[in-house]
Amino acid sequence: MLIYAHSIWSEAMKSLRRNRIRTVLTILSLVVGIAAFICVVGVGKAGSAKVEEQLQKLGDNMIWVEAGSRATNGVRFGTRETKSLTVDDARAIFAEIPGLKRMSPNVDGRVQVVNGTQNWNTTYRGVAPDYFDIRRFEIQTGTIFTRDDVDRDVPVCILGQTVVQNLFPDEDPVGKSIRVQAMPCRVIGVFQPKGASASGWDQDDFIAMPYTTAMKRIGGTSWLDDIFFSATSRTAIPIATSQAVGLLRERHHLHPDEPDDFNIRSPEDVIRAQLQASELFTLLLGITASLALLVGGIGIMNIMLVSVTERTREIGIRLAIGATEADIQLQFLSEAVAMSLLGGFLGVIAGIGTSALFQNILQWEIKLTPQLLLFSGLFAAGIGIFFGYYPSRKASELNPIEALRYE
Amino acid sequence: MAISNPTIVRSAAKSSSTAPLIEVHGVRKTYQLGETEVHALRGVSVSIAAGDFVAIMGASGSGKSTFMNILGCLDKPTAGQYLLEGIDVSGLTKKDLARIRNQKIGFVFQSFNLLGRTTALENTELPMLYSRVSKKERESRAREALALVGLADRAEHFPAQLSGGQQQRVAIARALANQPSLLLADEPTGNLDSRTAVEIMDIFQRLNAKGLTIVLVTHEPDIAQFAKREIVFRDGHIKRDDVLPSPQVASDVLKTLPTIED
Ligand SMILES: Nc1ncnc2c1ncn2[C@@H]1O[C@H](COP(=O)(O)OP(=O)(O)OP(=O)(O)O)[C@@H](O)[C@H]1O
Ligand SMILES: [Mg+2]
């Protein structure tokens, strides 16, 4: 049996070698198909990973309540003018609405910060300790402030990297004192850099302090700019959001015909939609690439059918000297499978190569999983068997006498 | 061109004493061509003993090739019976028929029918490929068979690099590779010059002398003279069936023919 399989296989290989150009062209069509397939899936996955990464940076199932309404014509009323959103609103929502696990009332604004002779204009954010979890801010050195610091409106702050670079070019800021506007403030920590956001602003150019400190000592306000919540899960977001809308309207005594004086968003939804779009895009590209593969397969079938006609006489000779139908079919199928395997193998290599090229151009990390490569290789072999079957059967069913007479 | 190795030809002794190698009873072959029926064979009965050397003659279209195809198990008769070594071939499956063609029958064609871009050696190995002989043994037996037809030194040549006579000898070597009991040759000398034709007949006579049964179709009476028996077809019937009392000896004739050497 082994002798037989080996003999038929080597007979198939000989025949492929005898028709070098035809073999190369057939393999080439598969190589292109497989490489395109790998590339498309790889690039698509890398794109999704990129969006996923942004999503991760954005926050942990975040719900964002912002002061100020959206006017009916789409132009927003100045958020800064709206004074109705309060710390009590934040506490009430957090206490009464299920499905929320973290809460941070926030104020923010522009501020001048000074260290000796260095000074810098940046954004301050007055927040609660939960803020850092919601937005996934990590501390590089030092610590964050505590609830106790919030209760006692302690003048402490944590600096973003850009602020550190401008105020403390060559020293460790932790433990030092800076001036924030007129307020002396101790630096207790430095954030890990976050880099530029998706829309391009510098996420490291800010300082954070307890919201109480910011409200009493910097802004002098009693209202909030926004409140951040973390929902317990993604699915909790829509329900919690609509309940928060109801509660806030009630607390702000809004008539049913009055618009909201706040607006609630979950920015992750936007990104999720983006993610879905990118996944859909990957799928579409994948389908296109599969079609390319399919065309490659039909190409194989086409070339093999032509080859069967071309080799009619050869088949006749083989049948006359005692080849069975199974022998002939096996040989032709072997030829198809060999071409597909080689095409698949070279296609995988070409796919890896082109993906590397795309990686350089797009600056995305393209990960080609072993599963993807394996799948592509097997897919190629499958194509060989599938599209080689019909021509090989046709070859085996030739009438030996007519085949011998064929010119 | 000496026939050096006698082992390649199977001894005919065991089957010749009992039933004839070939028994054909009332074989008909009718082709349906649209409305009209073509009667290629209209009832042929003949018996050929093992070790015989038969030349089949007859006008073009008289049914010779059709008959050979049936003898070679490439085709089945429309009616009648064909027994090969006592076995009724009509009851066999396609796979069994392929096996018989592979094991018991060797074919030689007018147009040689070698695989192109394939060496003489590989062409000769081909029948053994389908009888599942190991590569090593295939090669040694193929070399033996090539030596038998005087082509030991041309084993690595491609058909395009060989003369017609040499190609036909490769085809004979291929036909002998599986040590068949029957050699069928349909106009094997039709494409060859007269001296080369006699050389082929010399090979056939030597093989026949070792017990190989040969059935040969030819248009040339000169060629038929080398056989032991002559059957003449006409219009799908056997018109004549004669034993030739004293066949010509090809090796003797060769001595009288001028060699065209360069
Ligand atoms: N496949 C076929 N379909 C229809 N008719 C056929 C077929 N094969 C042979 N015939 C007819 O059968 C008859 C016998 O043909 P065959 O080939 O046996 O003749 P032949 O004696 O070998 O002739 P030649 O000496 O020219 O080779 C012819 O009339 C031929 O036309
Ligand atoms: Mg004929």
XYZ file of C-alpha atoms and ligand atoms in Angstrom:
701
model
C 0.000 0.000 0.000
C 2.815 2.350 0.933
C 4.697 1.437 -2.230
C 1.571 2.115 -4.196
C 0.797 5.486 -2.600
C 4.389 6.515 -3.013
C 4.466 5.431 -6.644
C 1.291 7.253 -7.578
C 2.463 10.334 -5.708
C 5.843 10.397 -7.434
C 4.088 9.809 -10.757
C 1.991 12.899 -10.005
C 5.103 14.890 -9.120
C 6.788 13.853 -12.358
C 3.815 14.944 -14.316
C 3.789 18.330 -12.544
C 7.455 18.747 -13.360
C 6.878 17.840 -16.994
C 4.446 20.755 -17.277
C 6.372 23.313 -15.325
C 4.727 26.490 -16.587
C 1.230 25.198 -16.115
C 2.100 24.041 -12.605
C 3.724 27.333 -11.644
C 0.789 29.389 -12.901
C -1.700 27.257 -11.025
C 0.280 27.499 -7.818
C 0.682 31.237 -8.302
C -3.063 31.831 -8.425
C -3.380 30.061 -5.095
C -0.418 31.866 -3.568
C -2.009 35.204 -4.377
C -5.366 34.104 -2.987
C -3.969 32.748 0.267
C -1.608 35.689 0.782
C -4.435 38.167 0.197
C -6.612 36.260 2.616
C -3.976 36.254 5.361
C -3.165 39.903 4.802
C -6.753 41.045 4.925
C -7.568 39.108 8.042
C -4.312 40.195 9.707
C -4.756 43.880 8.916
C -8.430 43.768 9.857
C -7.671 42.164 13.186
C -4.921 44.683 13.859
C -7.391 47.504 13.166
C -9.895 46.034 15.609
C -7.153 45.613 18.194
C -6.259 49.272 17.752
C -9.852 50.348 18.412
C -10.079 47.935 21.306
C -6.992 49.515 22.787
C -8.595 52.965 22.571
C -11.670 51.563 24.204
C -9.579 50.226 27.022
C -7.891 53.597 27.523
C -11.167 55.430 27.520
C -12.581 53.928 30.646
C -14.216 51.132 32.496
C -17.862 50.930 31.369
C -18.044 54.629 31.739
C -21.208 56.728 31.965
C -20.623 60.404 31.571
C -23.085 62.986 32.915
C -22.237 66.410 31.616
C -23.762 69.691 32.769
C -25.570 71.670 30.061
C -28.213 70.680 27.575
C -28.160 69.905 23.950
C -30.339 72.426 22.204
C -32.876 71.228 19.671
C -30.986 72.768 16.774
C -27.911 70.796 17.741
C -25.908 73.682 19.201
C -25.055 73.032 22.779
C -25.729 75.676 25.443
C -22.515 76.703 27.092
C -21.811 73.955 29.573
C -19.905 76.332 31.782
C -23.004 78.435 32.316
C -25.072 75.574 33.642
C -24.954 75.540 37.392
C -27.548 72.911 38.140
C -25.329 69.791 38.382
C -24.225 69.271 41.959
C -22.322 66.891 44.175
C -25.675 65.926 45.709
C -26.905 64.881 42.243
C -23.845 62.678 41.937
C -24.414 61.110 45.338
C -28.131 60.610 44.703
C -27.567 58.858 41.382
C -24.873 56.654 42.874
C -27.042 55.785 45.867
C -30.361 55.199 44.101
C -29.490 53.662 40.776
C -28.374 50.038 40.719
C -25.616 48.818 38.452
C -23.073 51.526 39.283
C -19.843 50.685 41.043
C -17.792 53.905 40.963
C -18.504 57.591 40.972
C -16.462 60.751 40.604
C -17.867 64.292 40.614
C -15.603 66.494 38.535
C -14.789 70.128 37.912
C -12.194 71.372 35.523
C -10.729 74.482 34.000
C -7.574 76.161 32.791
C -5.006 77.163 35.356
C -1.473 78.566 35.619
C 0.911 76.297 37.561
C 4.257 77.528 38.862
C 7.373 75.876 40.262
C 9.961 78.518 41.123
C 10.787 80.121 37.792
C 9.035 77.485 35.635
C 5.422 78.026 34.823
C 2.913 76.314 32.628
C -0.670 76.749 31.565
C -2.587 73.521 31.887
C -5.933 71.951 32.724
C -6.861 71.102 36.287
C -9.341 68.420 37.141
C -10.973 68.225 40.506
C -12.005 64.590 40.905
C -12.695 61.796 43.410
C -10.275 58.846 43.815
C -12.667 56.642 41.740
C -11.826 58.803 38.735
C -8.514 57.056 38.315
C -10.191 53.674 38.159
C -12.938 54.804 35.835
C -10.509 56.345 33.381
C -7.793 53.775 34.066
C -5.146 56.274 35.031
C -2.067 54.637 36.481
C 0.355 56.249 38.891
C 3.998 56.180 37.841
C 5.498 57.424 41.122
C 3.934 58.567 44.376
C 0.295 57.898 45.310
C -3.181 59.129 44.609
C -5.213 61.045 47.161
C -7.808 59.394 49.397
C -11.469 59.961 50.220
C -10.255 61.512 53.415
C -8.207 64.036 51.403
C -11.408 64.815 49.496
C -13.425 65.291 52.669
C -10.852 67.663 54.057
C -10.195 69.465 50.727
C -6.454 68.956 51.148
C -4.275 70.898 48.655
C -2.539 67.985 46.962
C -2.194 67.230 43.289
C -1.013 64.594 40.827
C 0.775 65.733 37.675
C 0.539 64.472 34.133
C 3.770 63.833 32.244
C 3.582 66.980 30.127
C 3.253 69.130 33.243
C 6.180 67.309 34.849
C 8.321 67.976 31.790
C 7.511 71.679 31.951
C 7.738 72.290 35.676
C 10.315 69.730 36.782
C 12.587 69.151 33.823
C 15.344 67.499 35.878
C 13.949 66.550 39.267
C 11.458 64.222 40.867
C 8.348 66.295 41.600
C 6.884 63.987 44.240
C 6.920 65.708 47.645
C 7.644 69.154 46.139
C 5.302 72.053 46.390
C 3.943 74.019 43.436
C 1.571 76.922 43.102
C -1.722 76.362 41.357
C -2.984 79.839 40.682
C -2.558 81.344 44.149
C -2.853 78.056 46.034
C 0.272 76.255 47.268
C -0.167 72.585 46.534
C 1.907 69.500 47.346
C 2.681 67.077 44.524
C 1.895 63.547 45.730
C 2.194 61.595 42.494
C 2.886 61.471 38.783
C 0.698 59.704 36.213
C 1.852 57.111 33.737
C 1.893 58.668 30.288
C -1.232 57.959 28.226
C -0.141 59.522 24.958
C -2.302 61.340 22.485
C -5.989 60.499 22.359
C -7.723 59.183 19.277
C -8.711 62.742 18.395
C -5.191 64.016 18.968
C -5.217 65.959 22.215
C -2.457 65.465 24.777
C -3.893 63.306 27.537
C -0.859 63.951 29.740
C -1.222 67.735 29.965
C -3.264 68.111 33.168
C -3.124 68.031 36.945
C -5.595 66.236 39.187
C -6.656 67.196 42.699
C -9.588 66.464 45.033
C -12.759 68.022 43.604
C -13.460 69.710 46.916
C -10.078 71.424 46.800
C -10.660 72.527 43.232
C -14.180 73.803 43.948
C -13.353 75.708 47.095
C -9.845 76.954 46.423
C -9.548 77.311 42.672
C -12.869 77.662 40.895
C -14.839 78.937 43.835
C -17.918 77.190 42.468
C -20.566 74.993 44.048
C -21.600 73.162 40.877
C -19.982 70.400 38.823
C -18.875 70.290 35.225
C -19.490 66.587 34.937
C -19.823 63.316 36.825
C -18.187 59.997 35.819
C -19.674 56.640 36.748
C -18.536 53.113 36.161
C -21.288 50.629 35.501
C -20.877 47.134 36.885
C -21.017 45.732 33.378
C -21.481 46.785 29.799
C -25.050 45.598 29.782
C -25.875 47.709 32.825
C -24.984 50.900 30.956
C -28.236 51.543 29.013
C -30.567 50.914 31.965
C -28.482 52.948 34.386
C -28.283 55.735 31.838
C -32.033 56.016 31.347
C -32.687 55.806 35.077
C -30.139 58.554 35.697
C -31.916 60.740 33.156
C -35.218 60.284 35.026
C -33.697 60.922 38.419
C -31.812 64.036 37.312
C -34.871 65.519 35.612
C -36.838 64.967 38.792
C -34.112 66.443 40.978
C -33.799 69.454 38.657
C -37.606 69.912 38.611
C -37.812 69.887 34.840
C -41.236 69.987 33.187
C -41.878 67.240 30.642
C -41.692 69.798 27.810
C -38.402 71.260 29.028
C -35.162 69.858 27.587
C -32.561 68.200 29.799
C -30.104 70.611 31.391
C -27.480 67.900 31.260
C -26.550 65.193 28.898
C -25.535 61.624 29.488
C -23.299 59.666 27.212
C -21.298 56.533 27.341
C -18.357 57.255 25.074
C -17.481 53.603 24.929
C -20.616 53.029 22.883
C -19.249 55.291 20.204
C -15.999 53.369 20.123
C -17.859 50.076 20.290
C -19.786 51.094 17.212
C -16.459 51.896 15.625
C -15.185 48.491 16.682
C -18.202 46.807 15.200
C -17.739 48.741 12.009
C -14.133 47.700 11.860
C -15.035 44.076 12.527
C -17.697 44.237 9.867
C -15.146 45.700 7.511
C -12.754 42.874 8.319
C -15.521 40.408 7.642
C -16.320 41.998 4.290
C -12.680 42.033 3.317
C -12.405 38.450 4.498
C -15.311 37.478 2.277
C -13.675 39.251 -0.645
C -10.415 37.451 0.051
C -12.282 34.149 0.307
C -13.773 34.865 -3.079
C -10.251 35.422 -4.368
C -9.383 32.016 -2.955
C -12.436 30.496 -4.536
C -11.447 31.964 -7.873
C -8.007 30.461 -7.319
C -9.687 27.115 -6.748
C -11.802 27.402 -9.858
C -8.579 28.323 -11.651
C -7.121 25.023 -10.518
C -10.175 23.164 -11.729
C -10.047 24.980 -15.041
C -6.399 24.245 -15.622
C -6.896 20.648 -14.575
C -9.821 20.188 -16.930
C -7.738 21.540 -19.782
C -4.936 19.292 -18.676
C -7.208 16.243 -18.693
C -8.166 16.996 -22.293
C -4.562 17.665 -23.195
C -3.470 14.429 -21.605
C -6.275 12.268 -22.986
C -3.834 10.101 -24.886
C -1.600 9.693 -21.853
C -4.616 8.606 -19.850
C -5.514 6.157 -22.626
C -2.032 4.648 -22.499
C -2.144 4.317 -18.742
C -5.558 2.651 -18.883
C -4.410 0.286 -21.655
C -1.446 -0.957 -19.695
C -3.555 -1.655 -16.652
C -4.209 1.460 -14.601
C -7.582 1.272 -12.863
C -9.969 4.194 -12.697
C -8.917 4.647 -9.090
C -5.241 4.824 -10.113
C -5.928 7.580 -12.630
C -8.175 9.498 -10.286
C -5.680 9.269 -7.465
C -2.888 10.551 -9.653
C -4.829 13.582 -10.822
C -6.073 14.280 -7.332
C -2.512 14.014 -6.050
C -1.441 16.573 -8.590
C -4.173 18.957 -7.438
C -3.420 18.421 -3.771
C 0.318 18.835 -4.288
C -0.225 22.103 -6.119
C -2.628 23.329 -3.442
C -0.354 22.360 -0.575
C 2.602 24.050 -2.178
C 0.443 27.034 -3.115
C -0.909 27.154 0.428
C 2.559 26.937 1.949
C 4.020 29.616 -0.309
C 0.842 31.654 0.160
C 1.289 31.580 3.928
C 4.882 32.754 3.518
C 3.851 35.464 1.074
C 1.037 36.434 3.462
C 3.493 36.806 6.332
C 5.757 38.878 4.100
C 3.038 41.223 2.884
C 1.636 41.587 6.383
C 5.081 42.679 7.569
C 5.066 45.229 4.784
C 1.657 46.533 5.875
C 2.871 46.617 9.450
C 5.665 48.955 8.394
C 3.388 51.166 6.367
C 0.476 51.372 8.815
C 2.554 51.179 11.988
C 0.039 48.722 13.374
C 1.057 45.601 15.073
C -0.225 42.815 12.845
C -0.437 39.557 14.700
C -0.785 36.476 12.523
C -2.047 33.743 14.780
C -0.929 30.160 14.163
C -4.621 29.299 13.816
C -5.002 31.726 10.939
C -1.931 30.364 9.185
C -2.959 26.780 9.782
C -6.474 27.494 8.617
C -5.201 29.116 5.433
C -2.911 26.184 4.707
C -5.653 23.625 5.282
C -8.072 25.719 3.300
C -5.683 25.590 0.362
C -5.429 21.817 0.623
C -9.213 21.600 0.841
C -9.521 23.660 -2.297
C -7.172 21.259 -4.040
C -9.231 18.243 -3.104
C -12.533 19.924 -3.795
C -11.662 21.438 -7.141
C -9.373 18.599 -8.165
C -12.040 15.977 -7.625
C -14.192 16.635 -10.654
C -11.375 16.807 -13.234
C -9.733 13.725 -11.769
C -12.986 11.816 -11.989
C -13.440 12.970 -15.534
C -9.972 11.724 -16.337
C -10.617 8.329 -14.804
C -13.867 7.845 -16.689
C -12.330 8.221 -20.136
C -12.871 5.331 -22.503
C -9.427 3.812 -23.127
C -9.995 3.120 -26.827
C -11.244 6.606 -27.587
C -8.523 8.108 -25.413
C -5.866 6.171 -27.326
C -7.249 7.362 -30.620
C -7.317 11.006 -29.456
C -5.020 13.325 -31.399
C 20.141 -6.817 -30.050
C 20.677 -10.316 -28.775
C 17.964 -11.617 -26.519
C 20.027 -12.048 -23.443
C 17.701 -12.875 -20.619
C 15.183 -15.681 -20.933
C 13.532 -15.249 -17.514
C 11.437 -12.311 -18.656
C 9.217 -14.469 -20.850
C 6.857 -16.611 -18.928
C 6.980 -20.287 -19.786
C 4.007 -21.300 -21.867
C 4.269 -24.961 -21.005
C 1.777 -24.954 -18.150
C -1.209 -23.583 -20.057
C -0.569 -24.899 -23.574
C -1.312 -28.477 -22.735
C -4.825 -27.762 -21.396
C -7.399 -25.210 -22.661
C -6.429 -22.751 -25.403
C -5.259 -19.351 -24.242
C -7.954 -17.572 -26.217
C -11.416 -18.857 -27.108
C -13.816 -16.613 -28.969
C -17.364 -17.782 -29.767
C -19.700 -15.861 -32.063
C -18.407 -12.466 -31.076
C -20.266 -9.485 -32.506
C -19.579 -5.817 -32.127
C -22.117 -3.280 -33.254
C -21.603 0.461 -33.040
C -24.606 2.729 -32.956
C -23.901 5.806 -35.047
C -27.059 7.882 -34.770
C -29.662 6.093 -36.911
C -27.297 3.593 -38.518
C -25.758 0.546 -36.963
C -22.162 -0.257 -37.846
C -21.429 -3.957 -37.637
C -17.707 -4.070 -36.983
C -17.745 -7.780 -36.087
C -20.519 -10.063 -37.309
C -19.880 -13.283 -35.431
C -16.263 -14.276 -35.030
C -15.208 -17.608 -33.575
C -11.608 -18.569 -33.147
C -9.357 -20.397 -30.752
C -5.715 -19.561 -30.194
C -3.415 -21.896 -28.314
C -0.744 -20.695 -25.963
C 2.541 -20.302 -27.802
C 0.900 -19.475 -31.120
C 1.965 -16.555 -33.304
C -1.005 -15.240 -35.271
C -0.989 -12.598 -37.985
C -4.347 -10.949 -38.693
C -4.790 -9.500 -42.154
C -7.682 -7.871 -43.930
C -8.874 -4.763 -45.689
C -9.240 -1.488 -43.877
C -12.476 -1.426 -41.887
C -12.782 -5.211 -41.804
C -12.816 -5.230 -37.978
C -9.235 -6.140 -37.082
C -8.672 -3.404 -34.514
C -12.114 -3.952 -33.047
C -11.232 -7.618 -32.574
C -7.874 -6.751 -31.007
C -9.530 -4.340 -28.568
C -11.835 -7.121 -27.458
C -8.925 -9.574 -27.101
C -7.105 -6.892 -25.096
C -10.048 -6.384 -22.720
C -10.220 -2.735 -23.717
C -13.676 -3.294 -25.131
C -16.526 -5.736 -24.601
C -18.351 -7.588 -27.384
C -21.979 -6.716 -28.090
C -22.706 -10.439 -28.232
C -20.767 -13.665 -27.982
C -18.247 -15.038 -25.574
C -14.574 -14.430 -24.973
C -12.625 -16.757 -22.710
C -9.099 -15.779 -21.731
C -7.235 -18.616 -20.008
C -10.632 -20.215 -19.566
C -12.120 -17.191 -17.796
C -15.210 -15.534 -19.271
C -14.155 -11.939 -19.526
C -17.654 -10.523 -20.020
C -18.502 -11.171 -16.376
C -15.608 -9.170 -15.001
C -15.637 -5.684 -13.485
C -13.718 -2.754 -14.915
C -11.192 -3.150 -12.152
C -10.667 -6.846 -12.936
C -10.275 -6.008 -16.614
C -7.645 -3.407 -15.750
C -5.877 -6.085 -13.772
C -5.942 -8.512 -16.679
C -4.580 -5.860 -19.045
C -1.876 -5.159 -16.521
C -0.869 -8.742 -15.713
C -1.705 -10.954 -18.675
C -1.618 -8.716 -21.733
C 1.016 -6.571 -23.351
C 0.037 -3.989 -25.981
C 2.105 -2.676 -28.862
C 0.540 0.047 -31.016
C 1.226 1.368 -34.474
C 1.958 4.838 -33.093
C 4.160 3.513 -30.252
C 2.166 5.420 -27.615
C 5.016 6.162 -25.275
C 4.624 8.901 -22.676
C 6.399 12.014 -23.894
C 9.064 13.718 -21.795
C 9.454 10.416 -19.970
C 12.567 8.288 -20.302
C 12.605 4.858 -21.958
C 13.228 3.382 -18.531
C 10.262 5.146 -16.899
C 8.022 4.216 -19.805
C 9.018 0.589 -19.378
C 8.389 0.751 -15.633
C 4.854 2.017 -16.057
C 2.901 -1.290 -16.050
C 4.740 -2.377 -12.894
C 3.708 0.871 -11.213
C 0.127 -0.321 -11.438
C 0.977 -3.810 -10.187
C 2.547 -2.255 -7.112
C 6.099 -3.376 -7.622
C 8.679 -1.506 -5.560
C 10.629 1.239 -7.276
C 13.868 -0.689 -7.053
C 12.502 -3.855 -8.559
C 10.657 -1.864 -11.200
C 13.886 -0.351 -12.324
C 15.855 -3.590 -12.469
C 13.083 -5.409 -14.323
C 12.642 -2.500 -16.730
C 16.371 -2.536 -17.472
C 16.116 -6.273 -18.091
C 13.248 -5.765 -20.506
C 15.099 -2.986 -22.323
C 18.146 -5.240 -22.614
C 15.893 -7.901 -24.080
C 14.934 -5.597 -26.966
C 18.517 -4.372 -27.332
C 18.070 -0.933 -25.796
C 20.078 -1.271 -22.572
C 22.159 1.745 -23.539
C 19.155 3.962 -24.289
C 17.396 3.656 -20.928
C 17.732 7.330 -20.015
C 16.688 8.641 -23.436
C 13.409 10.398 -24.068
C 11.135 9.180 -26.902
C 11.928 12.309 -28.904
C 15.597 11.285 -28.839
C 14.875 7.812 -30.250
C 14.195 6.558 -33.778
C 10.834 5.037 -34.636
C 12.236 1.509 -34.441
C 13.813 2.247 -31.071
C 10.574 3.750 -29.781
C 8.696 0.660 -30.875
C 11.243 -1.495 -29.069
C 10.695 0.568 -25.899
C 6.979 -0.082 -26.359
C 7.704 -3.821 -26.644
C 9.870 -3.708 -23.518
C 6.999 -1.962 -21.735
C 4.566 -4.633 -22.955
C 6.864 -7.338 -21.584
C 7.514 -5.679 -18.230
C 4.871 -7.596 -16.283
C 5.643 -10.917 -18.045
C 2.292 -11.246 -19.831
C 1.079 -14.444 -21.466
C -0.322 -12.585 -24.483
C 1.218 -9.886 -26.659
C -1.183 -7.912 -28.865
C 0.310 -5.757 -31.595
C -1.914 -3.655 -33.867
C 0.143 -2.764 -36.939
C 3.371 -2.488 -34.958
C 5.459 -2.050 -38.104
C 3.070 0.284 -39.896
C 5.187 3.344 -39.197
C 8.575 1.722 -39.771
C 10.818 1.157 -42.778
C 11.072 -2.409 -44.050
C 14.378 -3.301 -42.429
C 13.336 -1.960 -39.044
C 10.038 -3.824 -39.461
C 11.920 -7.095 -39.908
C 14.018 -6.293 -36.838
C 10.822 -5.942 -34.827
C 9.574 -9.242 -36.254
C 12.866 -10.815 -35.205
C 12.206 -9.737 -31.634
C 8.674 -11.126 -31.831
C 9.906 -14.463 -33.164
C 12.464 -14.776 -30.389
C 9.842 -13.935 -27.766
C 7.443 -16.422 -29.327
C 10.140 -19.073 -29.341
C 10.272 -18.656 -25.556
C 6.559 -19.330 -25.301
C 4.924 -15.902 -25.563
C 1.644 -15.960 -27.478
C 1.513 -13.166 -30.051
C -1.396 -11.773 -32.047
C -0.350 -9.245 -34.640
C -2.352 -7.122 -37.083
C -0.632 -6.177 -40.303
C -1.409 -4.976 -43.798
C 1.858 -6.257 -45.221
C 1.910 -9.879 -46.444
C 5.711 -9.851 -46.003
C 5.282 -9.256 -42.322
C 2.580 -11.892 -41.970
C 5.069 -14.419 -43.380
C 6.906 -14.380 -40.050
C 3.861 -15.668 -38.127
C 2.854 -19.322 -37.646
C -0.773 -18.720 -38.542
C -2.634 -16.236 -40.678
C -6.223 -15.131 -40.125
C -7.867 -12.929 -42.737
C -10.823 -10.721 -41.826
C -13.357 -9.451 -44.269
C -16.337 -7.355 -43.389
C -16.510 -8.438 -39.782
C -16.064 -12.144 -40.525
C -13.086 -14.454 -40.530
C -12.633 -15.216 -44.207
C -9.588 -17.439 -43.967
C -7.600 -19.074 -41.145
C -4.452 -20.900 -42.251
C -1.495 -22.391 -40.502
C 1.668 -21.313 -42.332
C 3.677 -24.449 -42.908
C 7.101 -22.801 -42.931
C 7.252 -19.270 -41.583
C 10.145 -17.081 -42.609
C 12.883 -16.629 -40.036
C 13.430 -12.921 -39.426
C 17.078 -13.246 -38.421
C 17.813 -14.998 -41.738
C 15.949 -12.361 -43.720
C 17.892 -9.640 -41.918
C 21.162 -11.069 -43.198
C 19.965 -10.704 -46.787
C 18.782 -7.107 -46.269
C 21.293 -4.316 -46.766
C 22.104 -2.433 -43.568
C 21.719 1.292 -43.933
C 24.409 2.389 -41.541
C 25.898 5.811 -41.341
N -16.070 3.788 -32.035
C -16.616 3.458 -33.212
N -17.821 3.945 -33.543
C -18.397 3.652 -34.696
N -17.858 2.855 -35.603
C -16.658 2.317 -35.354
C -15.962 2.604 -34.146
N -14.798 1.930 -34.161
C -14.758 1.265 -35.331
N -15.870 1.507 -36.025
C -16.185 0.931 -37.346
O -16.036 -0.464 -37.272
C -15.481 -0.949 -38.462
C -14.228 -1.725 -38.139
O -13.231 -0.865 -37.662
P -11.774 -1.345 -37.285
O -11.080 -0.187 -36.677
O -11.883 -2.571 -36.480
O -11.143 -1.662 -38.702
P -9.679 -2.199 -39.038
O -9.841 -3.495 -39.667
O -8.827 -2.080 -37.862
O -9.253 -1.129 -40.142
P -7.769 -0.537 -40.405
O -7.047 -1.560 -41.164
O -8.030 0.671 -41.221
O -7.197 -0.228 -39.063
C -15.214 0.239 -39.348
O -16.247 0.346 -40.275
C -15.217 1.399 -38.403
O -15.698 2.532 -39.060
Mg -7.105 -0.942 -37.317
